[in-house]
Amino acid sequence: MKIAMVGTGYVGLVSGTCFAETGVDVTCVDIDKTKIDNLNKGILPIWEPGLEDMVVRNVNRKTLHFTTSLKEALERGVEVVFSAVGTPPDEDGSADLQYVLEVARQVGAYMTDYLVMVTKSTVPIGTAEKVRKIIQEELDKRGLDLSFDVSSNPEFLKEGSAIQDFLKPDRIVIGVDSPKAEAIMLKLYRPFELNNYPIIVMDIPSAEMTKYAANSMLATKISFMNDIANLCEIVGADAQNVRRGIGSDTRIGSQFLYPGAGYGGSCFPKDVKALIKTADENHYSLDILKSVEAVNNRQKKVLYTKVLRYFKGQLEGKTIALWGLSFKPNTDDMREAPALVFIEKMLEQGVKIKAYDPVAMEESKRRIGDVVEYGENQYDILREADALVVITEWSDFRLPDLDKMALLMNNKAIFDGRNIYNPQELLSLGWYYEAIGSHKNQ
Ligand code: NAD
């Protein structure tokens, strides 16, 4: 079976490579020539555990190909074309569909036989219909009477564990409106079905909505817990205890209940915004999600507020060490990362920031340049620091050498944005320690 995966970013590269792993012949297409040239040399554009080996293995066994030409990919006789291009937020918060619709236009312009055009990108309800219309218009322009189907197959993988998530999914959602497309999609996913991963076939609008509803629900859990954690601090409760107390209720579940410095990344912020916008356009107000967004925007400033309060508003000339830059561990992705908000607010106050991240420093340099000083390792940046702020819970930061840290730092203060340290231990060793949602602050 031959397929094309258009858009070779986090989702496209992982999905394409994992399909290749099951024996499918996959052509990954991207308009970014440097990305494709590098991939052809075995150099990956993203950092994702286990991906490099898998890409190299499948390139060598010729199940995975890379090109900048969708036309060339279509000429290989593909049965399925996935669109995994970006859908960034437009200025008004709605999903910008220009890349998805451009892929549809090219498919209509170059397809030579029946195929299923599948949208894997996260797109608003009704996008499949827009895609269908554009392909048909292009075919009409060419005077060709070719049949095709559209499908929605949203992706639920998480950066940092993307390969595991793709190969061992909780479920696969397939939106189709033709038996032929359904049969082709089920054939493609047969290796997953054989391994008993649930495949849920549904109508296309419901599949499109499922992805937004899933991300919105997860974002809601995070903002809910952050809100409760902030109240815990005020009333003298401990959010960690509350988290355990409610997470053990199977109706609630323990995941996504960790209070922290706010959610970021390429998905939750933009998907919550886009669903709010879809509802607004349909004269319905998604009040819960509006609050989820507002709570998260406030939460991204929580570490800044704590540090400001600790230094009694006098931040000018201070040096703060920052552990973590990526929006979560095991990725170099910094889209909407809380670290960016923290850095911006601190620089406004005349603070010197020294930062370290195990993999995201190159990405940080690309985004914000040298406005912060980068360290060789996590201890390097502690020299003469007035406080340490932990914003990403990389495993490297979990059991640090506290004696060494005390010798390096000007002042023994830790602001833990991910609640990874033992407060009693730090307090007994004379550290000032603040986490999120705990009253045991000093
Ligand atoms: P990304 O920005 O990493 O990758 C998108 C790629 O598409 C880029 O390499 C870009 O050059 C390419 N592209 C744009 N226009 C193109 C065109 N006309 N032809 C070929 N390539 C083109 O994006 P991503 O993070 O992989 O996300 C892709 C989609 O998947 C988004 O809709 C996102 O919401 C969704 N999604 C992302 C994740 C995630 O964890 N990143 C998870 C699930 C779903």
CSV table of C-alpha atoms and ligand atoms in Angstrom, one decimal:
chain,number,residue,atom,x,y,z
A,1,MET,CA,0.0,0.0,0.0
A,2,LYS,CA,1.3,3.4,-0.9
A,3,ILE,CA,0.5,6.7,0.9
A,4,ALA,CA,1.7,10.3,0.9
A,5,MET,CA,2.1,12.3,4.1
A,6,VAL,CA,2.0,16.0,3.3
A,7,GLY,CA,3.7,18.2,6.0
A,8,THR,CA,6.7,16.6,7.6
A,9,GLY,CA,6.6,18.3,11.1
A,10,TYR,CA,5.9,16.7,14.5
A,11,VAL,CA,2.8,14.9,13.3
A,12,GLY,CA,3.6,14.2,9.7
A,13,LEU,CA,7.1,12.9,10.3
A,14,VAL,CA,6.1,10.7,13.2
A,15,SER,CA,2.9,9.3,11.5
A,16,GLY,CA,4.7,8.8,8.2
A,17,THR,CA,7.6,7.0,9.8
A,18,CYS,CA,5.3,4.8,12.0
A,19,PHE,CA,3.1,3.8,8.9
A,20,ALA,CA,6.4,2.9,7.1
A,21,GLU,CA,7.3,0.8,10.2
A,22,THR,CA,4.1,-1.3,9.5
A,23,GLY,CA,5.3,-1.9,5.9
A,24,VAL,CA,3.4,0.8,4.1
A,25,ASP,CA,5.3,2.7,1.4
A,26,VAL,CA,5.3,6.3,2.6
A,27,THR,CA,6.3,9.4,0.8
A,28,CYS,CA,6.7,12.4,3.1
A,29,VAL,CA,6.3,15.7,1.4
A,30,ASP,CA,7.2,19.2,2.7
A,31,ILE,CA,7.6,22.6,1.1
A,32,ASP,CA,10.6,23.3,3.3
A,33,LYS,CA,13.5,22.2,1.1
A,34,THR,CA,16.1,22.4,3.8
A,35,LYS,CA,14.0,20.1,5.9
A,36,ILE,CA,13.7,17.5,3.1
A,37,ASP,CA,17.4,17.8,2.1
A,38,ASN,CA,18.3,17.2,5.7
A,39,LEU,CA,15.9,14.3,6.1
A,40,ASN,CA,17.4,12.7,3.0
A,41,LYS,CA,20.8,12.9,4.7
A,42,GLY,CA,19.3,11.4,7.9
A,43,ILE,CA,19.2,14.8,9.8
A,44,LEU,CA,15.9,15.2,11.6
A,45,PRO,CA,14.2,18.6,12.0
A,46,ILE,CA,12.8,17.8,15.4
A,47,TRP,CA,13.9,16.0,18.6
A,48,GLU,CA,11.6,13.1,19.4
A,49,PRO,CA,12.8,10.1,21.4
A,50,GLY,CA,13.4,7.0,19.1
A,51,LEU,CA,12.5,8.8,15.9
A,52,GLU,CA,15.9,9.1,14.3
A,53,ASP,CA,16.6,5.3,14.4
A,54,MET,CA,13.2,4.6,13.0
A,55,VAL,CA,13.6,7.1,10.2
A,56,VAL,CA,17.0,5.8,9.2
A,57,ARG,CA,15.8,2.1,9.3
A,58,ASN,CA,12.8,2.8,7.0
A,59,VAL,CA,14.8,5.0,4.6
A,60,ASN,CA,17.3,2.2,4.3
A,61,ARG,CA,14.6,-0.5,3.7
A,62,LYS,CA,13.0,1.9,1.2
A,63,THR,CA,9.6,2.2,2.9
A,64,LEU,CA,10.1,5.9,3.6
A,65,HIS,CA,10.9,8.6,1.0
A,66,PHE,CA,11.2,12.4,1.3
A,67,THR,CA,10.4,14.9,-1.4
A,68,THR,CA,9.4,18.6,-1.8
A,69,SER,CA,7.1,17.6,-4.7
A,70,LEU,CA,3.5,16.5,-4.0
A,71,LYS,CA,3.1,16.0,-7.7
A,72,GLU,CA,6.0,13.4,-7.7
A,73,ALA,CA,4.4,11.7,-4.6
A,74,LEU,CA,1.0,11.4,-6.4
A,75,GLU,CA,2.7,10.0,-9.5
A,76,ARG,CA,3.9,7.1,-7.3
A,77,GLY,CA,0.2,5.9,-7.3
A,78,VAL,CA,-0.8,6.5,-3.7
A,79,GLU,CA,-4.2,5.3,-2.4
A,80,VAL,CA,-4.2,7.7,0.5
A,81,VAL,CA,-2.9,11.3,0.9
A,82,PHE,CA,-2.7,12.6,4.5
A,83,SER,CA,-2.6,16.3,5.1
A,84,ALA,CA,-0.5,16.9,8.3
A,85,VAL,CA,0.4,20.5,7.7
A,86,GLY,CA,0.2,23.2,10.4
A,87,THR,CA,-3.1,24.9,11.3
A,88,PRO,CA,-1.8,27.8,13.4
A,89,PRO,CA,-4.2,30.3,15.0
A,90,ASP,CA,-5.3,33.2,12.8
A,91,GLU,CA,-5.3,36.7,14.3
A,92,ASP,CA,-8.9,36.2,15.5
A,93,GLY,CA,-8.1,32.8,17.1
A,94,SER,CA,-9.7,30.6,14.4
A,95,ALA,CA,-7.6,27.9,12.8
A,96,ASP,CA,-5.7,29.2,9.7
A,97,LEU,CA,-6.6,26.8,7.0
A,98,GLN,CA,-4.4,28.2,4.2
A,99,TYR,CA,-1.9,25.3,4.3
A,100,VAL,CA,-4.6,22.6,4.5
A,101,LEU,CA,-6.5,24.1,1.5
A,102,GLU,CA,-3.3,24.6,-0.5
A,103,VAL,CA,-2.6,20.8,-0.1
A,104,ALA,CA,-6.2,20.1,-1.3
A,105,ARG,CA,-5.6,22.4,-4.3
A,106,GLN,CA,-2.4,20.6,-5.3
A,107,VAL,CA,-4.0,17.2,-4.9
A,108,GLY,CA,-6.8,18.2,-7.2
A,109,ALA,CA,-4.3,19.7,-9.6
A,110,TYR,CA,-2.0,16.6,-9.8
A,111,MET,CA,-4.0,13.5,-8.8
A,112,THR,CA,-4.1,10.8,-11.5
A,113,ASP,CA,-6.3,8.2,-10.0
A,114,TYR,CA,-8.9,7.6,-7.2
A,115,LEU,CA,-7.6,8.4,-3.7
A,116,VAL,CA,-8.7,9.2,-0.2
A,117,MET,CA,-7.8,12.7,0.9
A,118,VAL,CA,-7.4,12.5,4.7
A,119,THR,CA,-7.0,15.4,7.0
A,120,LYS,CA,-4.8,14.6,10.0
A,121,SER,CA,-4.2,18.2,11.0
A,122,THR,CA,-6.5,19.5,13.6
A,123,VAL,CA,-9.2,21.4,11.7
A,124,PRO,CA,-12.5,23.0,12.4
A,125,ILE,CA,-15.8,21.2,11.7
A,126,GLY,CA,-16.6,21.6,8.0
A,127,THR,CA,-13.0,21.6,6.7
A,128,ALA,CA,-13.4,18.2,5.0
A,129,GLU,CA,-16.2,19.7,2.9
A,130,LYS,CA,-14.0,22.7,2.0
A,131,VAL,CA,-11.2,20.2,1.0
A,132,ARG,CA,-13.7,18.2,-1.1
A,133,LYS,CA,-14.9,21.3,-2.9
A,134,ILE,CA,-11.4,22.6,-3.7
A,135,ILE,CA,-10.3,19.2,-5.1
A,136,GLN,CA,-13.4,19.0,-7.2
A,137,GLU,CA,-12.8,22.5,-8.6
A,138,GLU,CA,-9.3,21.6,-9.6
A,139,LEU,CA,-10.4,18.4,-11.3
A,140,ASP,CA,-13.1,20.4,-13.1
A,141,LYS,CA,-10.5,22.8,-14.3
A,142,ARG,CA,-8.5,19.9,-15.7
A,143,GLY,CA,-11.7,18.5,-17.3
A,144,LEU,CA,-11.1,15.2,-15.5
A,145,ASP,CA,-13.8,12.9,-14.2
A,146,LEU,CA,-11.8,11.3,-11.4
A,147,SER,CA,-13.5,10.1,-8.2
A,148,PHE,CA,-12.1,10.6,-4.7
A,149,ASP,CA,-13.2,10.6,-1.1
A,150,VAL,CA,-12.4,12.8,1.9
A,151,SER,CA,-11.8,11.6,5.4
A,152,SER,CA,-10.9,13.0,8.8
A,153,ASN,CA,-8.4,11.1,10.9
A,154,PRO,CA,-7.3,13.4,13.8
A,155,GLU,CA,-4.1,12.7,15.5
A,156,PHE,CA,-3.8,12.3,19.3
A,157,LEU,CA,0.0,11.7,19.7
A,158,LYS,CA,1.9,13.7,22.3
A,159,GLU,CA,5.3,15.2,21.6
A,160,GLY,CA,7.9,13.5,23.8
A,161,SER,CA,6.1,10.1,23.5
A,162,ALA,CA,4.9,10.5,19.9
A,163,ILE,CA,6.1,7.1,18.6
A,164,GLN,CA,4.6,5.1,21.5
A,165,ASP,CA,1.4,7.1,21.2
A,166,PHE,CA,1.1,6.5,17.5
A,167,LEU,CA,2.0,2.8,17.6
A,168,LYS,CA,0.0,2.1,20.7
A,169,PRO,CA,-3.0,4.5,20.5
A,170,ASP,CA,-5.8,4.6,23.0
A,171,ARG,CA,-8.0,4.8,20.0
A,172,ILE,CA,-8.0,5.7,16.3
A,173,VAL,CA,-10.8,7.9,15.1
A,174,ILE,CA,-11.7,7.7,11.4
A,175,GLY,CA,-14.4,10.0,9.9
A,176,VAL,CA,-15.7,8.8,6.6
A,177,ASP,CA,-18.8,9.1,4.4
A,178,SER,CA,-18.2,6.4,1.9
A,179,PRO,CA,-17.8,2.6,2.2
A,180,LYS,CA,-14.9,2.6,-0.2
A,181,ALA,CA,-12.9,5.2,1.9
A,182,GLU,CA,-13.8,3.3,5.1
A,183,ALA,CA,-12.4,0.1,3.6
A,184,ILE,CA,-9.2,1.7,2.6
A,185,MET,CA,-8.7,3.4,5.9
A,186,LEU,CA,-9.4,0.2,7.8
A,187,LYS,CA,-6.9,-1.6,5.6
A,188,LEU,CA,-4.2,1.0,6.4
A,189,TYR,CA,-4.9,0.7,10.1
A,190,ARG,CA,-5.3,-3.1,10.1
A,191,PRO,CA,-1.9,-3.7,11.8
A,192,PHE,CA,-3.3,-1.6,14.7
A,193,GLU,CA,-6.6,-3.4,14.7
A,194,LEU,CA,-4.7,-6.8,14.9
A,195,ASN,CA,-3.1,-5.5,18.0
A,196,ASN,CA,-6.5,-4.7,19.5
A,197,TYR,CA,-6.2,-0.9,19.5
A,198,PRO,CA,-9.8,0.4,19.2
A,199,ILE,CA,-10.8,1.9,15.9
A,200,ILE,CA,-13.8,4.2,16.0
A,201,VAL,CA,-15.4,4.9,12.7
A,202,MET,CA,-17.8,7.8,12.6
A,203,ASP,CA,-19.1,10.6,10.4
A,204,ILE,CA,-16.7,13.3,9.3
A,205,PRO,CA,-17.9,16.3,11.4
A,206,SER,CA,-17.9,14.2,14.6
A,207,ALA,CA,-14.3,13.1,13.9
A,208,GLU,CA,-13.3,16.7,13.4
A,209,MET,CA,-15.0,17.7,16.6
A,210,THR,CA,-13.6,14.8,18.6
A,211,LYS,CA,-10.1,16.2,18.4
A,212,TYR,CA,-11.0,19.6,19.6
A,213,ALA,CA,-13.2,18.2,22.3
A,214,ALA,CA,-10.4,15.9,23.5
A,215,ASN,CA,-7.8,18.7,23.7
A,216,SER,CA,-10.3,21.1,25.3
A,217,MET,CA,-11.2,18.5,27.9
A,218,LEU,CA,-7.5,18.0,28.8
A,219,ALA,CA,-6.8,21.7,28.9
A,220,THR,CA,-9.8,22.1,31.1
A,221,LYS,CA,-8.4,19.6,33.6
A,222,ILE,CA,-5.2,21.4,33.7
A,223,SER,CA,-6.7,24.9,34.2
A,224,PHE,CA,-9.2,23.5,36.8
A,225,MET,CA,-6.3,22.0,38.8
A,226,ASN,CA,-4.3,25.2,38.5
A,227,ASP,CA,-7.2,27.3,39.7
A,228,ILE,CA,-7.7,24.9,42.7
A,229,ALA,CA,-4.0,25.0,43.4
A,230,ASN,CA,-4.0,28.8,43.6
A,231,LEU,CA,-6.9,28.7,46.0
A,232,CYS,CA,-5.1,26.0,48.0
A,233,GLU,CA,-2.2,28.5,48.6
A,234,ILE,CA,-4.6,31.1,49.8
A,235,VAL,CA,-6.6,28.9,52.2
A,236,GLY,CA,-3.7,26.8,53.5
A,237,ALA,CA,-4.3,23.5,51.7
A,238,ASP,CA,-1.8,21.5,49.7
A,239,ALA,CA,-2.7,21.0,46.1
A,240,GLN,CA,-0.6,17.8,45.9
A,241,ASN,CA,-2.7,16.2,48.5
A,242,VAL,CA,-5.9,17.4,46.8
A,243,ARG,CA,-4.6,16.1,43.5
A,244,ARG,CA,-4.1,12.6,45.0
A,245,GLY,CA,-7.4,12.8,46.7
A,246,ILE,CA,-9.4,13.6,43.7
A,247,GLY,CA,-7.3,11.7,41.1
A,248,SER,CA,-7.9,8.4,42.8
A,249,ASP,CA,-11.6,8.8,41.9
A,250,THR,CA,-11.9,6.8,38.7
A,251,ARG,CA,-14.6,9.1,37.4
A,252,ILE,CA,-12.0,11.9,37.5
A,253,GLY,CA,-8.8,10.1,36.7
A,254,SER,CA,-5.3,11.0,37.8
A,255,GLN,CA,-3.9,12.3,34.6
A,256,PHE,CA,-3.6,16.0,33.6
A,257,LEU,CA,-4.2,17.0,37.2
A,258,TYR,CA,-0.8,18.3,38.0
A,259,PRO,CA,-0.7,22.0,39.0
A,260,GLY,CA,2.0,23.9,37.2
A,261,ALA,CA,3.1,26.9,35.3
A,262,GLY,CA,0.3,26.7,32.7
A,263,TYR,CA,-0.1,24.6,29.5
A,264,GLY,CA,1.7,25.5,26.3
A,265,GLY,CA,2.7,23.8,23.1
A,266,SER,CA,1.4,23.8,19.6
A,267,CYS,CA,-2.0,22.3,20.4
A,268,PHE,CA,-3.9,23.1,23.6
A,269,PRO,CA,-3.7,26.9,23.3
A,270,LYS,CA,-4.6,27.1,19.7
A,271,ASP,CA,-7.2,24.3,19.8
A,272,VAL,CA,-9.0,25.9,22.8
A,273,LYS,CA,-9.0,29.2,21.0
A,274,ALA,CA,-10.3,27.7,17.7
A,275,LEU,CA,-13.1,25.8,19.4
A,276,ILE,CA,-14.2,29.0,21.2
A,277,LYS,CA,-14.2,30.8,17.8
A,278,THR,CA,-16.2,28.0,16.1
A,279,ALA,CA,-18.8,28.3,18.9
A,280,ASP,CA,-18.9,32.1,18.6
A,281,GLU,CA,-19.3,31.9,14.9
A,282,ASN,CA,-22.3,29.7,15.6
A,283,HIS,CA,-23.7,32.1,18.1
A,284,TYR,CA,-22.9,29.8,21.1
A,285,SER,CA,-20.7,30.9,23.9
A,286,LEU,CA,-18.4,28.1,25.2
A,287,ASP,CA,-18.0,29.8,28.6
A,288,ILE,CA,-16.1,26.9,30.2
A,289,LEU,CA,-13.4,27.1,27.6
A,290,LYS,CA,-13.2,30.9,27.8
A,291,SER,CA,-12.4,30.5,31.5
A,292,VAL,CA,-9.9,27.7,30.8
A,293,GLU,CA,-8.0,30.1,28.5
A,294,ALA,CA,-8.2,33.0,31.0
A,295,VAL,CA,-6.9,30.8,33.9
A,296,ASN,CA,-4.1,29.5,31.7
A,297,ASN,CA,-3.0,33.0,30.7
A,298,ARG,CA,-2.9,34.0,34.4
A,299,GLN,CA,-1.1,30.8,35.3
A,300,LYS,CA,1.7,31.4,32.8
A,301,LYS,CA,2.6,34.4,35.0
A,302,VAL,CA,2.4,32.6,38.3
A,303,LEU,CA,6.2,32.0,38.6
A,304,TYR,CA,6.9,35.6,37.7
A,305,THR,CA,4.5,36.8,40.4
A,306,LYS,CA,6.1,34.6,43.0
A,307,VAL,CA,9.6,35.7,42.2
A,308,LEU,CA,8.5,39.4,42.1
A,309,ARG,CA,6.9,39.0,45.5
A,310,TYR,CA,9.9,37.2,47.0
A,311,PHE,CA,12.2,40.1,46.0
A,312,LYS,CA,9.6,42.6,47.2
A,313,GLY,CA,9.2,44.1,43.7
A,314,GLN,CA,13.0,44.8,43.4
A,315,LEU,CA,14.1,42.7,40.5
A,316,GLU,CA,16.4,45.1,38.7
A,317,GLY,CA,19.9,43.7,38.5
A,318,LYS,CA,19.0,40.3,39.9
A,319,THR,CA,20.2,37.1,38.2
A,320,ILE,CA,17.7,34.2,37.8
A,321,ALA,CA,18.7,30.8,36.7
A,322,LEU,CA,16.0,29.0,34.6
A,323,TRP,CA,15.8,25.2,34.3
A,324,GLY,CA,13.8,24.3,31.2
A,325,LEU,CA,12.7,26.1,28.1
A,326,SER,CA,10.6,23.6,26.1
A,327,PHE,CA,6.9,23.6,26.9
A,328,LYS,CA,7.2,20.2,28.4
A,329,PRO,CA,10.0,17.5,28.8
A,330,ASN,CA,11.2,15.3,26.0
A,331,THR,CA,10.7,17.8,23.2
A,332,ASP,CA,12.5,20.9,21.9
A,333,ASP,CA,9.1,22.5,21.0
A,334,MET,CA,8.8,26.0,22.5
A,335,ARG,CA,5.5,27.0,20.9
A,336,GLU,CA,3.5,28.9,23.6
A,337,ALA,CA,5.9,27.7,26.2
A,338,PRO,CA,5.4,29.2,29.7
A,339,ALA,CA,9.2,29.9,29.7
A,340,LEU,CA,8.7,32.5,27.0
A,341,VAL,CA,6.2,34.4,29.1
A,342,PHE,CA,8.5,34.2,32.2
A,343,ILE,CA,11.6,35.4,30.3
A,344,GLU,CA,9.7,38.3,28.8
A,345,LYS,CA,8.3,39.5,32.1
A,346,MET,CA,11.7,39.1,33.8
A,347,LEU,CA,13.6,41.0,31.1
A,348,GLU,CA,11.0,43.8,31.4
A,349,GLN,CA,12.1,44.1,35.1
A,350,GLY,CA,15.8,44.3,34.2
A,351,VAL,CA,16.6,40.7,35.4
A,352,LYS,CA,19.5,38.8,33.9
A,353,ILE,CA,18.3,35.3,32.9
A,354,LYS,CA,20.6,32.3,32.6
A,355,ALA,CA,18.9,29.4,31.0
A,356,TYR,CA,19.6,25.7,30.5
A,357,ASP,CA,17.5,23.1,28.7
A,358,PRO,CA,18.7,19.6,27.7
A,359,VAL,CA,17.5,19.9,24.1
A,360,ALA,CA,15.6,23.2,23.5
A,361,MET,CA,18.4,25.7,23.6
A,362,GLU,CA,19.0,25.8,19.9
A,363,GLU,CA,15.3,26.3,19.4
A,364,SER,CA,15.3,29.1,22.0
A,365,LYS,CA,18.2,30.8,20.2
A,366,ARG,CA,16.2,30.6,17.0
A,367,ARG,CA,13.2,32.2,18.7
A,368,ILE,CA,14.6,34.8,21.1
A,369,GLY,CA,18.3,34.9,20.3
A,370,ASP,CA,20.7,35.9,23.0
A,371,VAL,CA,18.4,37.9,25.3
A,372,VAL,CA,19.2,35.2,27.9
A,373,GLU,CA,22.5,33.6,28.6
A,374,TYR,CA,22.7,29.9,27.9
A,375,GLY,CA,24.7,27.4,30.0
A,376,GLU,CA,26.7,24.3,29.2
A,377,ASN,CA,24.8,22.4,31.8
A,378,GLN,CA,22.2,22.8,34.5
A,379,TYR,CA,24.8,23.7,37.2
A,380,ASP,CA,26.8,26.1,35.1
A,381,ILE,CA,24.0,28.7,35.1
A,382,LEU,CA,23.6,28.6,38.9
A,383,ARG,CA,26.8,30.6,39.4
A,384,GLU,CA,25.9,33.8,41.2
A,385,ALA,CA,22.1,33.3,40.7
A,386,ASP,CA,19.8,34.9,43.1
A,387,ALA,CA,17.1,32.3,42.6
A,388,LEU,CA,16.4,29.2,40.5
A,389,VAL,CA,13.2,28.8,38.6
A,390,VAL,CA,12.2,25.3,37.4
A,391,ILE,CA,9.7,25.6,34.6
A,392,THR,CA,10.0,22.3,32.7
A,393,GLU,CA,10.1,19.0,34.6
A,394,TRP,CA,12.9,17.3,32.6
A,395,SER,CA,14.1,14.2,34.5
A,396,ASP,CA,17.6,15.7,34.6
A,397,PHE,CA,16.3,18.2,37.1
A,398,ARG,CA,14.5,15.8,39.5
A,399,LEU,CA,17.3,14.9,41.9
A,400,PRO,CA,19.8,17.6,41.7
A,401,ASP,CA,23.0,18.0,43.8
A,402,LEU,CA,21.7,20.4,46.4
A,403,ASP,CA,25.1,20.9,48.1
A,404,LYS,CA,26.7,21.8,44.8
A,405,MET,CA,23.8,24.2,44.1
A,406,ALA,CA,24.1,25.9,47.4
A,407,LEU,CA,27.8,26.6,46.8
A,408,LEU,CA,27.2,28.0,43.3
A,409,MET,CA,24.2,30.2,44.0
A,410,ASN,CA,24.2,33.7,45.6
A,411,ASN,CA,21.0,32.9,47.4
A,412,LYS,CA,19.3,29.6,48.2
A,413,ALA,CA,15.9,30.1,46.7
A,414,ILE,CA,14.0,27.7,44.4
A,415,PHE,CA,10.7,28.4,42.6
A,416,ASP,CA,9.4,25.1,41.4
A,417,GLY,CA,6.9,25.5,38.6
A,418,ARG,CA,6.3,21.7,38.4
A,419,ASN,CA,6.2,20.6,42.0
A,420,ILE,CA,9.1,18.1,41.6
A,421,TYR,CA,11.0,18.7,44.8
A,422,ASN,CA,10.4,17.6,48.4
A,423,PRO,CA,9.5,20.7,50.3
A,424,GLN,CA,10.5,19.3,53.7
A,425,GLU,CA,13.9,18.3,52.4
A,426,LEU,CA,14.6,21.7,51.0
A,427,LEU,CA,13.3,23.6,54.0
A,428,SER,CA,15.4,21.5,56.4
A,429,LEU,CA,18.5,22.3,54.3
A,430,GLY,CA,17.8,26.0,54.6
A,431,TRP,CA,16.4,26.7,51.2
A,432,TYR,CA,13.6,29.1,50.4
A,433,TYR,CA,11.2,27.0,48.4
A,434,GLU,CA,8.0,27.8,46.6
A,435,ALA,CA,6.0,25.3,44.5
A,436,ILE,CA,2.5,25.6,43.0
A,437,GLY,CA,-0.5,25.2,45.2
A,438,SER,CA,1.2,24.6,48.5
A,439,HIS,CA,1.1,26.7,51.7
A,440,LYS,CA,4.5,25.3,52.9
A,441,ASN,CA,6.3,28.2,51.3
A,442,GLN,CA,9.0,29.2,53.7
B,1,NAD,P1,4.6,21.5,12.2
B,1,NAD,O1,4.6,23.0,12.1
B,1,NAD,O2,5.6,20.8,13.0
B,1,NAD,O3,4.7,20.9,10.7
B,1,NAD,C1,3.9,21.3,9.6
B,1,NAD,C2,4.7,21.1,8.4
B,1,NAD,O4,3.9,21.3,7.3
B,1,NAD,C3,5.9,22.0,8.3
B,1,NAD,O5,7.1,21.3,8.1
B,1,NAD,C4,5.6,22.9,7.0
B,1,NAD,O6,6.8,23.2,6.3
B,1,NAD,C5,4.7,21.9,6.2
B,1,NAD,N1,3.9,22.5,5.2
B,1,NAD,C6,3.1,23.6,5.2
B,1,NAD,N2,2.5,23.8,4.0
B,1,NAD,C7,2.8,22.7,3.3
B,1,NAD,C8,2.5,22.4,1.9
B,1,NAD,N3,1.6,23.1,1.2
B,1,NAD,N4,3.0,21.2,1.5
B,1,NAD,C9,3.8,20.5,2.2
B,1,NAD,N5,4.2,20.8,3.4
B,1,NAD,C10,3.7,21.9,4.0
B,1,NAD,O7,3.1,21.1,12.7
B,1,NAD,P2,2.7,19.9,13.7
B,1,NAD,O8,3.0,20.2,15.1
B,1,NAD,O9,3.2,18.6,13.0
B,1,NAD,O10,1.1,19.9,13.5
B,1,NAD,C11,0.4,19.6,12.3
B,1,NAD,C12,-1.0,19.5,12.6
B,1,NAD,O11,-1.3,18.4,13.5
B,1,NAD,C13,-1.7,20.7,13.3
B,1,NAD,O12,-3.0,20.9,12.8
B,1,NAD,C14,-1.7,20.3,14.7
B,1,NAD,O13,-2.7,21.0,15.4
B,1,NAD,C15,-2.0,18.8,14.7
B,1,NAD,N6,-1.4,18.1,15.8
B,1,NAD,C16,-0.3,18.4,16.3
B,1,NAD,C17,0.2,17.6,17.4
B,1,NAD,C18,1.6,17.9,18.0
B,1,NAD,O14,1.8,17.4,19.1
B,1,NAD,N7,2.4,18.7,17.4
B,1,NAD,C19,-0.5,16.5,17.9
B,1,NAD,C20,-1.8,16.3,17.3
B,1,NAD,C21,-2.2,17.0,16.2
